[in-house]
CSV table of C-alpha atoms and ligand atoms in Angstrom, one decimal:
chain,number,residue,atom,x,y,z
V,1,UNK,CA,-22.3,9.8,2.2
V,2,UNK,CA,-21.0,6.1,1.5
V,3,UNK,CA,-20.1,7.3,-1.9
V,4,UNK,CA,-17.1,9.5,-0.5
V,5,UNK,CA,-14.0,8.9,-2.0
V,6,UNK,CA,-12.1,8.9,1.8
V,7,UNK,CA,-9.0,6.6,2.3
V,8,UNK,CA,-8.3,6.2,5.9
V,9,UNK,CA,-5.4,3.9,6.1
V,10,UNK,CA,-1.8,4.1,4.7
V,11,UNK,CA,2.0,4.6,5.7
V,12,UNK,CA,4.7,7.2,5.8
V,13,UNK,CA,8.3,7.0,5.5
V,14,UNK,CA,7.2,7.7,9.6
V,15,UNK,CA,6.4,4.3,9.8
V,16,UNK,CA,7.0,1.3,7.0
V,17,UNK,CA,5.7,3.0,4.1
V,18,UNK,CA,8.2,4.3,1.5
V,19,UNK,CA,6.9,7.8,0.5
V,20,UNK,CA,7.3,11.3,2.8
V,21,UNK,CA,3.8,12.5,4.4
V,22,UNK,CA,3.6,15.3,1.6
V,23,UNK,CA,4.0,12.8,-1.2
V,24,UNK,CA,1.5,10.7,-0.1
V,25,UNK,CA,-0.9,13.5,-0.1
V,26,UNK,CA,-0.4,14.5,-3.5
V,27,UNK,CA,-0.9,10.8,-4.1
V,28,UNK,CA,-4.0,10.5,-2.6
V,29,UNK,CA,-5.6,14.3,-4.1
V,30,UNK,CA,-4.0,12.9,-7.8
V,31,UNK,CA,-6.5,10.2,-7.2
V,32,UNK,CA,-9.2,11.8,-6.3
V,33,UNK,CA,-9.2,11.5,-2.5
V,34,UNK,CA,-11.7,13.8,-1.0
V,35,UNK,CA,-11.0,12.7,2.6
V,36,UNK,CA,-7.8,10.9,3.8
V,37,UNK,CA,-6.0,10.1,6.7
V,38,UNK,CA,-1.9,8.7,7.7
V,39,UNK,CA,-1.9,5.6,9.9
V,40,UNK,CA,1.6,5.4,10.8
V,41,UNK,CA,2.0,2.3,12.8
V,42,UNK,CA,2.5,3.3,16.8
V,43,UNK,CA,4.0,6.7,16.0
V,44,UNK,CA,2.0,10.2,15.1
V,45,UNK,CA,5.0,12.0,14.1
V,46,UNK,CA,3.7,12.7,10.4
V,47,UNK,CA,0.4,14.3,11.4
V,48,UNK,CA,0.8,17.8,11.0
V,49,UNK,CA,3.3,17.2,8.0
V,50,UNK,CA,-0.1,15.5,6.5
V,51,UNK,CA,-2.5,17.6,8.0
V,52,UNK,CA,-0.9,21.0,6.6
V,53,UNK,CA,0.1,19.2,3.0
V,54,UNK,CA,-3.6,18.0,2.8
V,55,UNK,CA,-4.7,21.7,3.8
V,56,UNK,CA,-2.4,23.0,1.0
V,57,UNK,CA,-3.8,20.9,-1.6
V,58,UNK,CA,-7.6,21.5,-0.9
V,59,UNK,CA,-7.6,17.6,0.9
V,60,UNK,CA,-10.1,16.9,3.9
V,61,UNK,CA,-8.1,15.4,6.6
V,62,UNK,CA,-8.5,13.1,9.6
V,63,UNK,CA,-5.5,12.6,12.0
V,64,UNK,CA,-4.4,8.9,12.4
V,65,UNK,CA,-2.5,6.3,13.6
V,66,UNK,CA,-2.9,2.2,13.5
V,67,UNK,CA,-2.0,0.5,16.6
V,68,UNK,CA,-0.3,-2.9,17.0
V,69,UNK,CA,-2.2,-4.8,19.7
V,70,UNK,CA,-2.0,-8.6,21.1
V,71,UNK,CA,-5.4,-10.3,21.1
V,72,UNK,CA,-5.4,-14.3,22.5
V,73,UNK,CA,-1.5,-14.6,20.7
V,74,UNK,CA,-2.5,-13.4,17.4
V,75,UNK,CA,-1.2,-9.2,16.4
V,76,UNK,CA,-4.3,-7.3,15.6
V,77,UNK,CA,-3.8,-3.5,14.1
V,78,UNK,CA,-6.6,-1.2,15.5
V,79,UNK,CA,-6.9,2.2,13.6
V,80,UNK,CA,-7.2,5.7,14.9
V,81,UNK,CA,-9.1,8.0,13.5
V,82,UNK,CA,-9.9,11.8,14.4
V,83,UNK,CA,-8.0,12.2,17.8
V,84,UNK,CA,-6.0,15.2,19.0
V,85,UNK,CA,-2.4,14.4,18.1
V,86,UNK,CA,-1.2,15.9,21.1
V,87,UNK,CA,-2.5,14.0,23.9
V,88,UNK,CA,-0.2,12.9,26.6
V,89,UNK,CA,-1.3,9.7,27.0
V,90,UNK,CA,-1.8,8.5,23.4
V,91,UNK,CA,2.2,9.8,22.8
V,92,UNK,CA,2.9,8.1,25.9
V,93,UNK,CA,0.8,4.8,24.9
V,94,UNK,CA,2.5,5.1,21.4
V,95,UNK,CA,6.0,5.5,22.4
V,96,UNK,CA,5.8,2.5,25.4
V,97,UNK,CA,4.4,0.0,22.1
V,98,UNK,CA,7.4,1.3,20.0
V,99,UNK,CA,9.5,0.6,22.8
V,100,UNK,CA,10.2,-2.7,22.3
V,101,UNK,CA,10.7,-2.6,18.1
V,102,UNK,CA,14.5,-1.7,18.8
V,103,UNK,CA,15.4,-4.9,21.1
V,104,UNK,CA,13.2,-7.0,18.7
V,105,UNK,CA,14.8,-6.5,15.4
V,106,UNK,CA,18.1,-6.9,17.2
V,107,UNK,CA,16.6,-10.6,18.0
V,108,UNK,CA,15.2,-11.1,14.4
V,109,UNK,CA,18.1,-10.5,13.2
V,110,UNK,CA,20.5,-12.9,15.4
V,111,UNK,CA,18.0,-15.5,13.8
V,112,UNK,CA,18.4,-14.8,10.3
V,113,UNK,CA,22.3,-14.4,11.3
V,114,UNK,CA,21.6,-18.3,12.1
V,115,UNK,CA,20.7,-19.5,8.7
V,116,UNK,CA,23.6,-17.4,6.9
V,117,UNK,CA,21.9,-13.8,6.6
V,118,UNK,CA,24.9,-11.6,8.5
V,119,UNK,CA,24.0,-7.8,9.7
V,120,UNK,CA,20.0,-7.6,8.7
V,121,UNK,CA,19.8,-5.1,11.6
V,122,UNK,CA,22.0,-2.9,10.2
V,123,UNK,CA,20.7,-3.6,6.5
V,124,UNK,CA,16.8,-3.0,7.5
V,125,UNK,CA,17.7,0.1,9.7
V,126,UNK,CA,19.0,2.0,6.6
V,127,UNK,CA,15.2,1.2,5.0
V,128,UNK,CA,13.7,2.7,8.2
V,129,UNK,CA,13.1,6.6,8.0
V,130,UNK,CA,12.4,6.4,11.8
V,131,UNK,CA,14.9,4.2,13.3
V,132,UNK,CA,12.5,4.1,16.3
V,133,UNK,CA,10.3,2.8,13.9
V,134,UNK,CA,12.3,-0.2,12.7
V,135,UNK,CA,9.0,-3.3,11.1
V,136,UNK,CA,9.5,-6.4,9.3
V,137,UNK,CA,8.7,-4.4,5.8
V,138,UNK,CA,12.4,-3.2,6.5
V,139,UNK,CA,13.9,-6.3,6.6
V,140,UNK,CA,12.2,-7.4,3.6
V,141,UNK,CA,13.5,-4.6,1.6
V,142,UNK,CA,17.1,-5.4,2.6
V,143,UNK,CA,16.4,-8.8,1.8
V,144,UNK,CA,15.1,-8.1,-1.7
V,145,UNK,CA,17.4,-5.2,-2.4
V,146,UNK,CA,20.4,-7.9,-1.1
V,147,UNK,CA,19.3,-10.5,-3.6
V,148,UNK,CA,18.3,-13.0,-0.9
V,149,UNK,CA,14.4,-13.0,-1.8
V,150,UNK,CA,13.0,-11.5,-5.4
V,151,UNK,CA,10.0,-9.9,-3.5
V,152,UNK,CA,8.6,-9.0,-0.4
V,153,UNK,CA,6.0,-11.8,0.0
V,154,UNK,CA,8.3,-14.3,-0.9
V,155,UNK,CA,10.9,-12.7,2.3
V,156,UNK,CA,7.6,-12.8,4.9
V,157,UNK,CA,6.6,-16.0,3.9
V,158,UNK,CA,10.3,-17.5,3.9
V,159,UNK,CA,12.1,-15.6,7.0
V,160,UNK,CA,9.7,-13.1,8.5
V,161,UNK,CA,5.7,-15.0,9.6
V,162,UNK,CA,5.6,-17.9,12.6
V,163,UNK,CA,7.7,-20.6,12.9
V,164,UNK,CA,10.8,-19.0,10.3
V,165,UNK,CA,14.2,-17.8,11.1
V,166,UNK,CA,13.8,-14.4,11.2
V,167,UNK,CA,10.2,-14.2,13.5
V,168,UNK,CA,10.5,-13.4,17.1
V,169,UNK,CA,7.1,-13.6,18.8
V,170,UNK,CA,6.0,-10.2,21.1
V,171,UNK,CA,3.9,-8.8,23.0
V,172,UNK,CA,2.7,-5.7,21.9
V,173,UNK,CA,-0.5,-3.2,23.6
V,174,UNK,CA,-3.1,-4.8,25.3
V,175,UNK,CA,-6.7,-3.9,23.5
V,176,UNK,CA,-8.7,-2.1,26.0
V,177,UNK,CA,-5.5,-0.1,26.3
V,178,UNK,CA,-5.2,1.0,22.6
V,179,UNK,CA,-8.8,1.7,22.8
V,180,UNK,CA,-8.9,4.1,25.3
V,181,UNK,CA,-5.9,5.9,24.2
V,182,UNK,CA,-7.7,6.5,21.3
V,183,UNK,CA,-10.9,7.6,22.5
V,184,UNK,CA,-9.3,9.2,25.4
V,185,UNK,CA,-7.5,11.6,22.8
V,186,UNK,CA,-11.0,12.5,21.0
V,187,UNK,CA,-10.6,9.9,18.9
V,188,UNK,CA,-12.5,6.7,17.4
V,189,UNK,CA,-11.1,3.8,17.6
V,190,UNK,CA,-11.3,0.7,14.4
V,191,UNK,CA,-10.7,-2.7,13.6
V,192,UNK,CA,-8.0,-2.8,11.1
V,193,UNK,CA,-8.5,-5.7,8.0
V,194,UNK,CA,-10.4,-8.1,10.2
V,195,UNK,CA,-10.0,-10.5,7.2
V,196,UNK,CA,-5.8,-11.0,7.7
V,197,UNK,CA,-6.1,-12.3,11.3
V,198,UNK,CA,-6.1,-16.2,11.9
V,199,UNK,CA,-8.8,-16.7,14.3
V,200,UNK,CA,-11.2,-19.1,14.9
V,201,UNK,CA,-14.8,-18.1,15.2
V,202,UNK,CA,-15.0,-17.8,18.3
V,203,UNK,CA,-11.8,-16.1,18.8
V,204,UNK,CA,-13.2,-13.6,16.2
V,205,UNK,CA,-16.2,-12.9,17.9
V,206,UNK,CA,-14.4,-12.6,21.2
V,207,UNK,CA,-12.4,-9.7,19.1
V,208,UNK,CA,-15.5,-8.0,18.4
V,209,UNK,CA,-17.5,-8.3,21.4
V,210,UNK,CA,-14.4,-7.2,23.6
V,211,UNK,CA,-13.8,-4.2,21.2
V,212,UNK,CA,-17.0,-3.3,21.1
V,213,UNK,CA,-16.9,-3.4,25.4
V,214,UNK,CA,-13.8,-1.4,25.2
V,215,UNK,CA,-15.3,1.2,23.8
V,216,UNK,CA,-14.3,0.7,20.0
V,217,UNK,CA,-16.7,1.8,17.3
V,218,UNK,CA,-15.9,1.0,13.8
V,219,UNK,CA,-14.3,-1.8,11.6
V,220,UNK,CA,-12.7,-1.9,8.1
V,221,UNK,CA,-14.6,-3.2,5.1
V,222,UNK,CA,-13.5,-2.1,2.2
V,223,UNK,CA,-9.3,-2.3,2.2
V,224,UNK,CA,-6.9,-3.4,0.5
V,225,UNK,CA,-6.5,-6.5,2.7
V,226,UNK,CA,-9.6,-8.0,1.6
V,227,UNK,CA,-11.1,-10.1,-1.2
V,228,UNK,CA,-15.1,-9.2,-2.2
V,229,UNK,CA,-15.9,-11.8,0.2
V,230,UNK,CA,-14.5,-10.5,2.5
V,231,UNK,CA,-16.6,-6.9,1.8
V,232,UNK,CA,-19.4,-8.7,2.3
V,233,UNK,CA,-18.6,-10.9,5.4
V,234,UNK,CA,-17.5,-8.1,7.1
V,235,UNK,CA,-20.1,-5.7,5.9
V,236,UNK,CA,-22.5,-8.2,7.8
V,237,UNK,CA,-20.4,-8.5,10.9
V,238,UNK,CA,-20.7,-4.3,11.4
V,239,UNK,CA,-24.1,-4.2,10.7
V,240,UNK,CA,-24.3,-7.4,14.1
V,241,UNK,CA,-22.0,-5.2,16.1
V,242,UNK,CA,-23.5,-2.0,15.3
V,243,UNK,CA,-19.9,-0.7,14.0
V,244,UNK,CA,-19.6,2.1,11.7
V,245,UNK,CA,-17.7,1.1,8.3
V,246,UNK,CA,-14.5,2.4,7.2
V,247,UNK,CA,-12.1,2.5,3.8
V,248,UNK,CA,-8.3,2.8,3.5
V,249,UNK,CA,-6.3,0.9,1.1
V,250,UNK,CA,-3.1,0.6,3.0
V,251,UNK,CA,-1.1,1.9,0.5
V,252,UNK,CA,2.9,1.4,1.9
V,253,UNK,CA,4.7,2.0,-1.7
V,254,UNK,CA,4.3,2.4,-5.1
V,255,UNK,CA,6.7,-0.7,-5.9
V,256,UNK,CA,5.0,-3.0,-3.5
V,257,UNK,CA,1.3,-1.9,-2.3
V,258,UNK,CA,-1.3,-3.5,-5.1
V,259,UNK,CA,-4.3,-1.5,-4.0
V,260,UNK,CA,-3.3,2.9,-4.7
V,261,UNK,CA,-4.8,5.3,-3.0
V,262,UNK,CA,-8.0,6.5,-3.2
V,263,UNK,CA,-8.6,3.2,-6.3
V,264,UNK,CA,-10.8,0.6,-3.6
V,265,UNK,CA,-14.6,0.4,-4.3
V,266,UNK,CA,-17.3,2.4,-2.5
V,267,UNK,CA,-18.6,0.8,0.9
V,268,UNK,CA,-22.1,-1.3,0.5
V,269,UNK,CA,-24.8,1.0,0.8
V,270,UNK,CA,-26.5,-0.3,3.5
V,271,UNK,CA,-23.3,0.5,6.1
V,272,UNK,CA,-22.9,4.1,7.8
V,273,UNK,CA,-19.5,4.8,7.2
V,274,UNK,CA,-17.3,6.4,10.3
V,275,UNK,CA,-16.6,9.8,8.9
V,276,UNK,CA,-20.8,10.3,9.5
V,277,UNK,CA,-19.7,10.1,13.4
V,278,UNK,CA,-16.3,12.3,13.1
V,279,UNK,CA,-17.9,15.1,10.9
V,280,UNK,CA,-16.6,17.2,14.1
V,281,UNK,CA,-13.3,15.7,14.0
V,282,UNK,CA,-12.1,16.4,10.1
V,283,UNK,CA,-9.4,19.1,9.5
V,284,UNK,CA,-11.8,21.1,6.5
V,285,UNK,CA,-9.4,22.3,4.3
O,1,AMP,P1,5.7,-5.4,12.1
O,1,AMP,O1,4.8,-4.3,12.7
O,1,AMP,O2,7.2,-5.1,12.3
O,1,AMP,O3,5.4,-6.8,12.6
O,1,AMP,O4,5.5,-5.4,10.6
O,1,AMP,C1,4.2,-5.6,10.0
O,1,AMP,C2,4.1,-5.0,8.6
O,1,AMP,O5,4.7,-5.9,7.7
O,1,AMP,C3,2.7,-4.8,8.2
O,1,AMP,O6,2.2,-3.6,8.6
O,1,AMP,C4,2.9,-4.9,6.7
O,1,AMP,O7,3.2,-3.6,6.2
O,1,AMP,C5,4.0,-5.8,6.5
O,1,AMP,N1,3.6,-7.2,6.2
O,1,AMP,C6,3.0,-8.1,7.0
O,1,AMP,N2,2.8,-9.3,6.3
O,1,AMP,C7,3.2,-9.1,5.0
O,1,AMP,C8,3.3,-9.9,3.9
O,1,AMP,N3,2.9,-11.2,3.9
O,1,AMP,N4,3.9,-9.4,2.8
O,1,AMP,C9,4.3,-8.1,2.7
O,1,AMP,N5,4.2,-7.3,3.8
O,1,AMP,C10,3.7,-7.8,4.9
O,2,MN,MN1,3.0,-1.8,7.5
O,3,MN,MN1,-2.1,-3.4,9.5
O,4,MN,MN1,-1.5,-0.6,7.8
């Protein structure tokens, strides 16, 4: 069962990613995806465009969704997986952490106005596909496309991360919150790439052990966030939490994501990954 080629973790032109919901299926069954799911950031608007495309092409699906959460001043992503995209109170959950995106980017871009960048808000909304939907991926294109930066990294790590013009600090869903909207709706909920938070320790473990009280049930091992290391610390932190193990490579774009669909290794062997506890859940095709 470990050996299943499932990715559970990318982006739709729905959220920051730069590919329509039926692209990125083709994607994913090119590469030999056998199970898949989109984890558009705060928004489930591309479900059934995924769900049907996956259907047409023969795909196992699982819905999705990755959640932005703030856990002791640090934004965690917690994934979806397997949840009825029609619940009132996960669109209603959704839609209240999107709320704030719009008055954000407004902000970010009054501070990059400050150091000589005019009109990012306008520049990053025509990168958006959902301008409810407007992330600091859209600002990096525009900055990139505009000359200001030659790639994205070099944007985040000049203008966009802590402490840099263009980074306006905010508060988005509570944990316990984004847990239970997710479970609430059928779904289970998971840590996203545990590896790309800056936590102490014991901030980390507070992370788990809260999670885990929440209600949550499974962490990421294998994605494209993490080095091997990384594999095998977290490998060892499911199997001390009793979590179930998932894969997704985060794919956003072909231009910028390093890790494709589908192209991450297998999880370690002695894990049990989540899609044993959401056999139920999975849109057969
Ligand atoms: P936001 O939700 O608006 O804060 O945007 C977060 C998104 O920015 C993430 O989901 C990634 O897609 C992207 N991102 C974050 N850090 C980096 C980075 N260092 N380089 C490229 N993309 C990044
Ligand atoms: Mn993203
Ligand atoms: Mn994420
Ligand atoms: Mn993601």
């Amino acid at each position: 069962m470990n050996l299943l080629n499932a990715d559970l973790h990318c982006h739709s032109v729905v959220s920051d990613g730069t590919l329509e919901p039926e692209a990125l299926a083709r994607r994913a069954h090119a590469n030999g995806v056998e199970l898949w799911a989109l984890t558009d950031h705060d928004e489930v608007d591309g479900q059934q465009r995924a769900a049907a495309a996956a259907q047409d092409l023969g795909l196992d699906y699982l819905s999705g969704c990755e959640i932005s959460v703030s856990f002791a001043g640090v934004t965690v992503h917690i994934v979806g997986l397997g949840f009825d995209a029609g619940d009132a109170a996960l669109r209603a959950g959704l839609a209240a952490t999107r709320g704030g995106r719009d008055a954000r980017a407004r902000e970010m871009s009054e501070g990059l106005a400050r150091v000589g960048i005019r009109n990012a808000f306008e520049g990053a909304l025509k990168y958006a596909g959902n301008p409810a939907l407007i992330a600091r991926t859209h600002f990096a294109r525009h900055l990139v496309d505009t000359g200001v930066c030659s790639d994205t990294n070099e944007v985040f790590r000049n203008y966009l991360t802590e402490g840099k013009p263009g980074y306006v600090p905010h508060r988005w869903a509570a944990l316990g919150d984004a847990v239970r909207w997710i479970t609430g709706a059928g779904g289970m909920a998971v840590i996203a790439h545990p590896g790309r938070y800056r936590f102490t320790p014991t901030e980390e473990y507070a992370l788990f052990s809260e999670f885990v009280a929440h209600g949550g049930r499974g962490v990421e091992v294998v994605t494209g966030s993490h080095t091997s290391a990384e594999y095998a610390k977290y490998a060892d932190m499911a199997l001390e939490f009793d979590l179930l193990a998932s894969r997704g490579s985060d794919f956003h774009s072909p231009g910028e994501s390093h890790t494709d669909l589908g192209t991450l290794p297998d999880l370690p062997g002695q894990l049990t990954p989540v899609w044993s506890a959401l056999q139920d859940r999975i849109q057969r095709a």
